Tab-separated table of C-alpha atoms in Angstrom:
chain	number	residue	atom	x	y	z
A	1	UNK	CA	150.369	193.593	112.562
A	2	UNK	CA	150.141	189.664	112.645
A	3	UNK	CA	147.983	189.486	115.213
A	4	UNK	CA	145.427	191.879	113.217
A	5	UNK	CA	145.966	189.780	110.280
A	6	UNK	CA	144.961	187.069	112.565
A	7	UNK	CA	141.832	188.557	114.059
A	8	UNK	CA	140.718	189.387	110.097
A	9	UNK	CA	141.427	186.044	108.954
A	10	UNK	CA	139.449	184.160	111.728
A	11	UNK	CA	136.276	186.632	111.280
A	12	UNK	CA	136.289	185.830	107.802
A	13	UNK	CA	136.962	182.263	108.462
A	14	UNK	CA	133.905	182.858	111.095
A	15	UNK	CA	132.012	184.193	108.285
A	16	UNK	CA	132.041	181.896	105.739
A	17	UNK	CA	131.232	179.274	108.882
A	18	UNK	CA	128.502	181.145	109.121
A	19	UNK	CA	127.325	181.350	105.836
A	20	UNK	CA	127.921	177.514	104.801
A	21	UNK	CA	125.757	176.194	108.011
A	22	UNK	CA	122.879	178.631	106.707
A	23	UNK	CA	123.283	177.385	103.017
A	24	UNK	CA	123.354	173.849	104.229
A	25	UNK	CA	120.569	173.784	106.772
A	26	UNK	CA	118.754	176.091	104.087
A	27	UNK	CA	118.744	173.337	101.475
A	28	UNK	CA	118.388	170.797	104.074
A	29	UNK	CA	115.208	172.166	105.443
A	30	UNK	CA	114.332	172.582	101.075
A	31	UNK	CA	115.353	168.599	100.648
A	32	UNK	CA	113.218	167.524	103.280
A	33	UNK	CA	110.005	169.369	102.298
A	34	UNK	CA	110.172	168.461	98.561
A	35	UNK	CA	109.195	165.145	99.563
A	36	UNK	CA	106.789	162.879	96.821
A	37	UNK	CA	105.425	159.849	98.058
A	38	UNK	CA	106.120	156.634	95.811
A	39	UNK	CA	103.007	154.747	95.344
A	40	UNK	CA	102.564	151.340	93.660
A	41	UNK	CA	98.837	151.280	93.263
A	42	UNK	CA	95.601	152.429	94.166
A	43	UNK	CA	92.671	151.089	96.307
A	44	UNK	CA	89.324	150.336	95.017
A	45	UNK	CA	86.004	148.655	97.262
A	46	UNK	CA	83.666	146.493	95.253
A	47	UNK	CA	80.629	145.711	97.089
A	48	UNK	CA	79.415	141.915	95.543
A	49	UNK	CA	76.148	140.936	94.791
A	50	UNK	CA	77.274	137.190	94.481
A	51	UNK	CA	79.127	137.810	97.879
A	52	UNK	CA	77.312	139.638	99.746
A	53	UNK	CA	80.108	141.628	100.850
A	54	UNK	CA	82.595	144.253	100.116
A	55	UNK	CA	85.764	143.314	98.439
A	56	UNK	CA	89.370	145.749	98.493
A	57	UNK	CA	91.161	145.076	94.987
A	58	UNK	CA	94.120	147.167	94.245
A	59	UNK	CA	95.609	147.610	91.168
A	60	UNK	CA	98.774	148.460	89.704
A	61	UNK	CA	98.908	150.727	86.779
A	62	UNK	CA	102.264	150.525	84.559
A	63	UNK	CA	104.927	153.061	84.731
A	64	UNK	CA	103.845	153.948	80.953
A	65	UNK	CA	100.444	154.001	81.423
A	66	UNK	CA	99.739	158.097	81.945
A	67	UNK	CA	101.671	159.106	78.761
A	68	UNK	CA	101.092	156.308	76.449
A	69	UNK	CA	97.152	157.248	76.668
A	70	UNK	CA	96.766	154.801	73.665
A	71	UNK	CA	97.612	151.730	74.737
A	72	UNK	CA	96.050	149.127	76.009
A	73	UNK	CA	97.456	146.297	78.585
A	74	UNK	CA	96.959	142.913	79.602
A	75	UNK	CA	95.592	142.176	82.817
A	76	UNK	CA	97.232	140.001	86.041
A	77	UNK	CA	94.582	138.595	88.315
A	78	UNK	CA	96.825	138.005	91.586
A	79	UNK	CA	95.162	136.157	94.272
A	80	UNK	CA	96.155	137.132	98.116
A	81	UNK	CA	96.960	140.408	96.554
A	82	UNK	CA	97.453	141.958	99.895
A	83	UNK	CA	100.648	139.851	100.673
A	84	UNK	CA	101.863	139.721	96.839
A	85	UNK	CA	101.078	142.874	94.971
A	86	UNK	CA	104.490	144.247	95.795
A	87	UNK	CA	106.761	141.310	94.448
A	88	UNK	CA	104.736	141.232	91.257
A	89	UNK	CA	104.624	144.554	90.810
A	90	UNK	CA	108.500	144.899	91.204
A	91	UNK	CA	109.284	142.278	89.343
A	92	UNK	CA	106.976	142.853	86.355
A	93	UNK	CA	108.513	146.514	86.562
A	94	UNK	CA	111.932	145.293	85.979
A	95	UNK	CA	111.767	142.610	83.414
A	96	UNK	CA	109.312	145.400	81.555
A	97	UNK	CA	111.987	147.628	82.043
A	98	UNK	CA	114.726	145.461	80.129
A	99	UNK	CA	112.065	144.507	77.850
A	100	UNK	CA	112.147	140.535	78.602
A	101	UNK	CA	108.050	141.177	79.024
A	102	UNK	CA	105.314	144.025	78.375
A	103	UNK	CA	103.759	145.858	81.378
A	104	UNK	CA	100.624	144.407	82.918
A	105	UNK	CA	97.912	145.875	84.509
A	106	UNK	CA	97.622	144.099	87.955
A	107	UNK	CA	95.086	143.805	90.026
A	108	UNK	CA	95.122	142.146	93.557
A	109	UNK	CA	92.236	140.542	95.083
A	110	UNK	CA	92.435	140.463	98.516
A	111	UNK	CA	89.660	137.867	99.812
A	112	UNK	CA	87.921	138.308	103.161
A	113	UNK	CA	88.254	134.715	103.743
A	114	UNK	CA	90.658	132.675	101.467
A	115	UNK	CA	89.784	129.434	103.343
A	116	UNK	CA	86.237	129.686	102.303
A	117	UNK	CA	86.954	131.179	98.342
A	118	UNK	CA	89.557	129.920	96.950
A	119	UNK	CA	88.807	126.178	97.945
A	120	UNK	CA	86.246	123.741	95.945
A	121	UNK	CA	84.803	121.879	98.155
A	122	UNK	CA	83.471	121.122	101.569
A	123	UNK	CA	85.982	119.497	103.634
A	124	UNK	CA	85.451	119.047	107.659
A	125	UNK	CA	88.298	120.095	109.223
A	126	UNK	CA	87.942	123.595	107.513
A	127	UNK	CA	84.988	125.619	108.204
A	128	UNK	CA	82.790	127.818	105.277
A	129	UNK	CA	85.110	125.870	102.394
A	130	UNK	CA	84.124	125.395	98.923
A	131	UNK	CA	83.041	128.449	98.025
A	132	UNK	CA	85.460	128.553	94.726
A	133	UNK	CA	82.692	128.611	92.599
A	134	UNK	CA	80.877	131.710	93.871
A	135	UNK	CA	84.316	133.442	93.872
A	136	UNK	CA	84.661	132.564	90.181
A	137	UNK	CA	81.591	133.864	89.879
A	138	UNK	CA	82.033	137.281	91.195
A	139	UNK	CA	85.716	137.398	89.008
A	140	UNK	CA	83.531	136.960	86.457
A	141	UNK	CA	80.719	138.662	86.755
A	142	UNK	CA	81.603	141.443	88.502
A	143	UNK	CA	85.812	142.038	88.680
A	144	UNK	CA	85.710	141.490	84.934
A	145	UNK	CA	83.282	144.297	83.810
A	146	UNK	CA	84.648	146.502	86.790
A	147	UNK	CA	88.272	146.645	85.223
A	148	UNK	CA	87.279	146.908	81.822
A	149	UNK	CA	85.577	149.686	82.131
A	150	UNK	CA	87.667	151.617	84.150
A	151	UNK	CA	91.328	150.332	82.566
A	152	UNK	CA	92.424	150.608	79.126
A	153	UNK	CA	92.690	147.026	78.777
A	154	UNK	CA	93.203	144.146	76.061
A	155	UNK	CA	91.586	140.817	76.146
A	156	UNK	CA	94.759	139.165	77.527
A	157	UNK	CA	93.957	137.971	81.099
A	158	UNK	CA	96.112	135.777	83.369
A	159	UNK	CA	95.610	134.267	87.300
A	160	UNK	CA	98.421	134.048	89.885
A	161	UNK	CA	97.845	132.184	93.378
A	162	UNK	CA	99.975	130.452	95.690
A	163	UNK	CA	98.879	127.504	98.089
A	164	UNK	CA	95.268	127.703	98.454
A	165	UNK	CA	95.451	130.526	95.798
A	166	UNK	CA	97.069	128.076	93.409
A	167	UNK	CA	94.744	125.534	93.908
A	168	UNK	CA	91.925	128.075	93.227
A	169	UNK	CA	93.705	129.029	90.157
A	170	UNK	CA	94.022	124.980	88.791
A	171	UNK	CA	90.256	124.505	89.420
A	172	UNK	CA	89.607	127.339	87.133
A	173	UNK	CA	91.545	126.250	84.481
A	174	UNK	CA	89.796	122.891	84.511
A	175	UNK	CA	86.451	124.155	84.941
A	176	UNK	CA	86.666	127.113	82.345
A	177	UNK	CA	90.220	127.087	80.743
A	178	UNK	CA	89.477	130.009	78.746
A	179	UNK	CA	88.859	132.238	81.591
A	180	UNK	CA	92.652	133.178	81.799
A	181	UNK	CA	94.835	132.809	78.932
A	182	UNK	CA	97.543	131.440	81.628
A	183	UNK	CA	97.726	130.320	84.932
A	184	UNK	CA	100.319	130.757	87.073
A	185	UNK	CA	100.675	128.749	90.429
A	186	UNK	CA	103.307	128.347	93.213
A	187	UNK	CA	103.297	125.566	95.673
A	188	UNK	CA	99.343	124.771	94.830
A	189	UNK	CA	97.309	122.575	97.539
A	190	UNK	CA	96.834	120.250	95.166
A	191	UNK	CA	96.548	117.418	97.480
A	192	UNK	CA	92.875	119.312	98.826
A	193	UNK	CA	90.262	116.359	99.430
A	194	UNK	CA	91.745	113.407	98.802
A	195	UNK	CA	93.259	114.811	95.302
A	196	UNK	CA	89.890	115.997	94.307
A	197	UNK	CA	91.563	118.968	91.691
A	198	UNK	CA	94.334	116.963	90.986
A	199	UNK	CA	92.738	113.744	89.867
A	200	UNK	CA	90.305	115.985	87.637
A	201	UNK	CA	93.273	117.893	86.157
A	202	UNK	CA	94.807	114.675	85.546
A	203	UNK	CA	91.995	113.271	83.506
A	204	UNK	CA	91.871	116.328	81.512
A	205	UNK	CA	95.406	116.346	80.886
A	206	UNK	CA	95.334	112.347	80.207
A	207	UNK	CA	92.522	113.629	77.411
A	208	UNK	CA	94.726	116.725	75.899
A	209	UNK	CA	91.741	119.013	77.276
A	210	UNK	CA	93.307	121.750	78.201
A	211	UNK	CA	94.346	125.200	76.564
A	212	UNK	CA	96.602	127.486	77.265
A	213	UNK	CA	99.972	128.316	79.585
A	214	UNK	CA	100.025	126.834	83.135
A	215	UNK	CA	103.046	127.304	85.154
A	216	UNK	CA	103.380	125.833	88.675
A	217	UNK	CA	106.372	124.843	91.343
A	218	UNK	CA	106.985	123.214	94.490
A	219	UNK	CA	109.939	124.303	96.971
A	220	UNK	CA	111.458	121.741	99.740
A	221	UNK	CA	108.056	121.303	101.370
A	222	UNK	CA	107.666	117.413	101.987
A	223	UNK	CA	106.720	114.575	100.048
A	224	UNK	CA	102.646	115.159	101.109
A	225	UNK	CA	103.072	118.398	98.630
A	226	UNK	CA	105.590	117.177	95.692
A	227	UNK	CA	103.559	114.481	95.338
A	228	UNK	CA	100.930	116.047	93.614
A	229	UNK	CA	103.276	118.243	91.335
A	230	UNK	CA	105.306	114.889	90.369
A	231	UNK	CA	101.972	113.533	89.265
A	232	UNK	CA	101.166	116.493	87.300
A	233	UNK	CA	104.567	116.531	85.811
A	234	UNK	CA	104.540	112.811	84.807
A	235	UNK	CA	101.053	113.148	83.135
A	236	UNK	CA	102.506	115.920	81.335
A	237	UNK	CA	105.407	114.618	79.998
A	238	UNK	CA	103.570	111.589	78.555
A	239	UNK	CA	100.870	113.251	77.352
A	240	UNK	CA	101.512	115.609	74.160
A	241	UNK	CA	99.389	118.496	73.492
A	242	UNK	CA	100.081	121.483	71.244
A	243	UNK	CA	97.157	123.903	73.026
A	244	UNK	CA	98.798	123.831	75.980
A	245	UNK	CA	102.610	125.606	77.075
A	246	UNK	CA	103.376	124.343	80.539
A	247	UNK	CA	106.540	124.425	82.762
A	248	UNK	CA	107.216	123.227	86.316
A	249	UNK	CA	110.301	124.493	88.823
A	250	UNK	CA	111.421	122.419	91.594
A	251	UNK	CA	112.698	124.999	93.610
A	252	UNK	CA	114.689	123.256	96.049
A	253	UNK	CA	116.138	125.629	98.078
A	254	UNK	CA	113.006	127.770	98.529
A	255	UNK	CA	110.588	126.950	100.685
A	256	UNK	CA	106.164	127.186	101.051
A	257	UNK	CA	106.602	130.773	101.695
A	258	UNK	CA	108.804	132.071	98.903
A	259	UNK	CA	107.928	129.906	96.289
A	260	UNK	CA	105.659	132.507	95.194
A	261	UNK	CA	108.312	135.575	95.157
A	262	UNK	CA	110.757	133.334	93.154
A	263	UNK	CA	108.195	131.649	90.756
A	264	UNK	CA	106.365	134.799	89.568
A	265	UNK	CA	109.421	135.905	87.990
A	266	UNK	CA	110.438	132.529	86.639
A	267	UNK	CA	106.790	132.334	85.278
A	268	UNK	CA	106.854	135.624	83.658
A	269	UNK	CA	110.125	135.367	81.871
A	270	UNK	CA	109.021	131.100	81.222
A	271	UNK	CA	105.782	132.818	79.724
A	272	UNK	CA	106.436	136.009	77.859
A	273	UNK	CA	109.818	135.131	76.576
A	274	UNK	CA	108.910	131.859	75.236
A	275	UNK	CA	105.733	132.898	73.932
């Protein structure tokens, strides 16, 4: 009798065995199939007139931007999108999400040659540069009207770049400061061409010419790249002028290549919660 009790008790232990290995590999196999992809943005090729060439953008659309069909966003121009789309993105995303900013539409421009557009001048030592202008140009001309007509958008526009990027960004602010409504730079190159951007932002700062919000920073890179941002930060601080917000980070334990991941959050919350 115990050893039939036995045999019925194993079978059944056999069975549910059974059973629980086909329910598990059963949802298993149903886990693995419902699989969504998580995407941050989409893709878009503009082919330039004032280039000559085809350039990728993509853009970020905010997590709100389906179901509030109503609204309207403001719009982050992020130079060397390809390398810092993400980082924005994410961070944007979470200060959003604990309302410390709204979400932004951003859109990445990712330049086929960054040597060449984002610097202003001709300088030997680096081939095709100063091409800044043109670039401007085809923001302008032809990013501008691209994105407005395809993004619910509001007239609130603002440039991001790092190194080169950053230094593109400065020229524009001195050569059209109402292009953006705020500029946001990390590490900028300002010392391009014997100063040639920063002695022309100086002047204009030295003059209370500028408008605005222009955030920039500077990690443990060498006294050849402070120099330039303790320049700017001197003129700054002895030079009063209501138009213009500005803030500068010395970030002294980053260095050239996160300055930007660091100092696009610090410039959001510096910017939107201050504002």
């Amino acid at each position: 009798m115990s050893q039939n009790k036995y045999r019925r008790e194993t079978l059944q232990i056999n069975f549910f065995f059974k059973s629980f290995i086909f329910i598990f590999f059963t949802t298993v196999s149903w886990l693995v199939t419902a699989v969504e992809p998580i995407t941050i943005g989409e893709r878009h090729v503009l082919t330039s007139k004032k280039l000559h060439e085809d350039i990728s953008i993509s853009v970020y659309l905010p997590r709100s931007y389906e179901r509030a069909s109503k609204n309207n966003y403001d719009v982050l121009y992020l130079l060397d999108g390809n390398a810092n789309l993400l980082h924005a993105a994410g961070s944007q995303y979470f200060l959003a999400g604990y309302r410390q900013m709204p979400e932004l539409i951003i859109v990445g421009l990712n330049s086929n040659n960054r040597d060449r557009d984002f610097t202003p001048s001709s300088v030997e030592n680096v081939p095709n540069s100063g091409g800044a202008d043109r670039f401007r140009q085809f923001i302008s001309e032809e990013l501008f009207p691209f994105v407005n007509e395809n993004f619910r958008v509001t007239k609130m526009r603002y440039l991001s770049g790092h190194s080169y990027g950053g230094l593109f960004a400065i020229d524009t602010m001195i050569k059209n400061t109402t292009m953006f409504d705020a500029y946001f730079t990390f590490s900028p190159s300002l010392r391009w061409d014997n100063d040639l951007v920063l002695n022309q932002l100086l002047a204009k700062v030295n003059k209370a010419e500028l408008t605005g919000y222009l955030y920039a920073n500077i990690g443990d890179e060498g006294y050849l790249l402070r120099r330039p941002i303790l320049a700017l930060d001197e003129a700054l601080k002895a030079n009063k002028n209501d138009k213009l917000r500005w803030e500068i980070d010395w970030l002294n334990d980053e260095n050239h290549s996160t300055t930007p991941v660091i100092g696009q959050f610090l410039a959001y919350r510096d910017y939107f919660l201050k504002k």
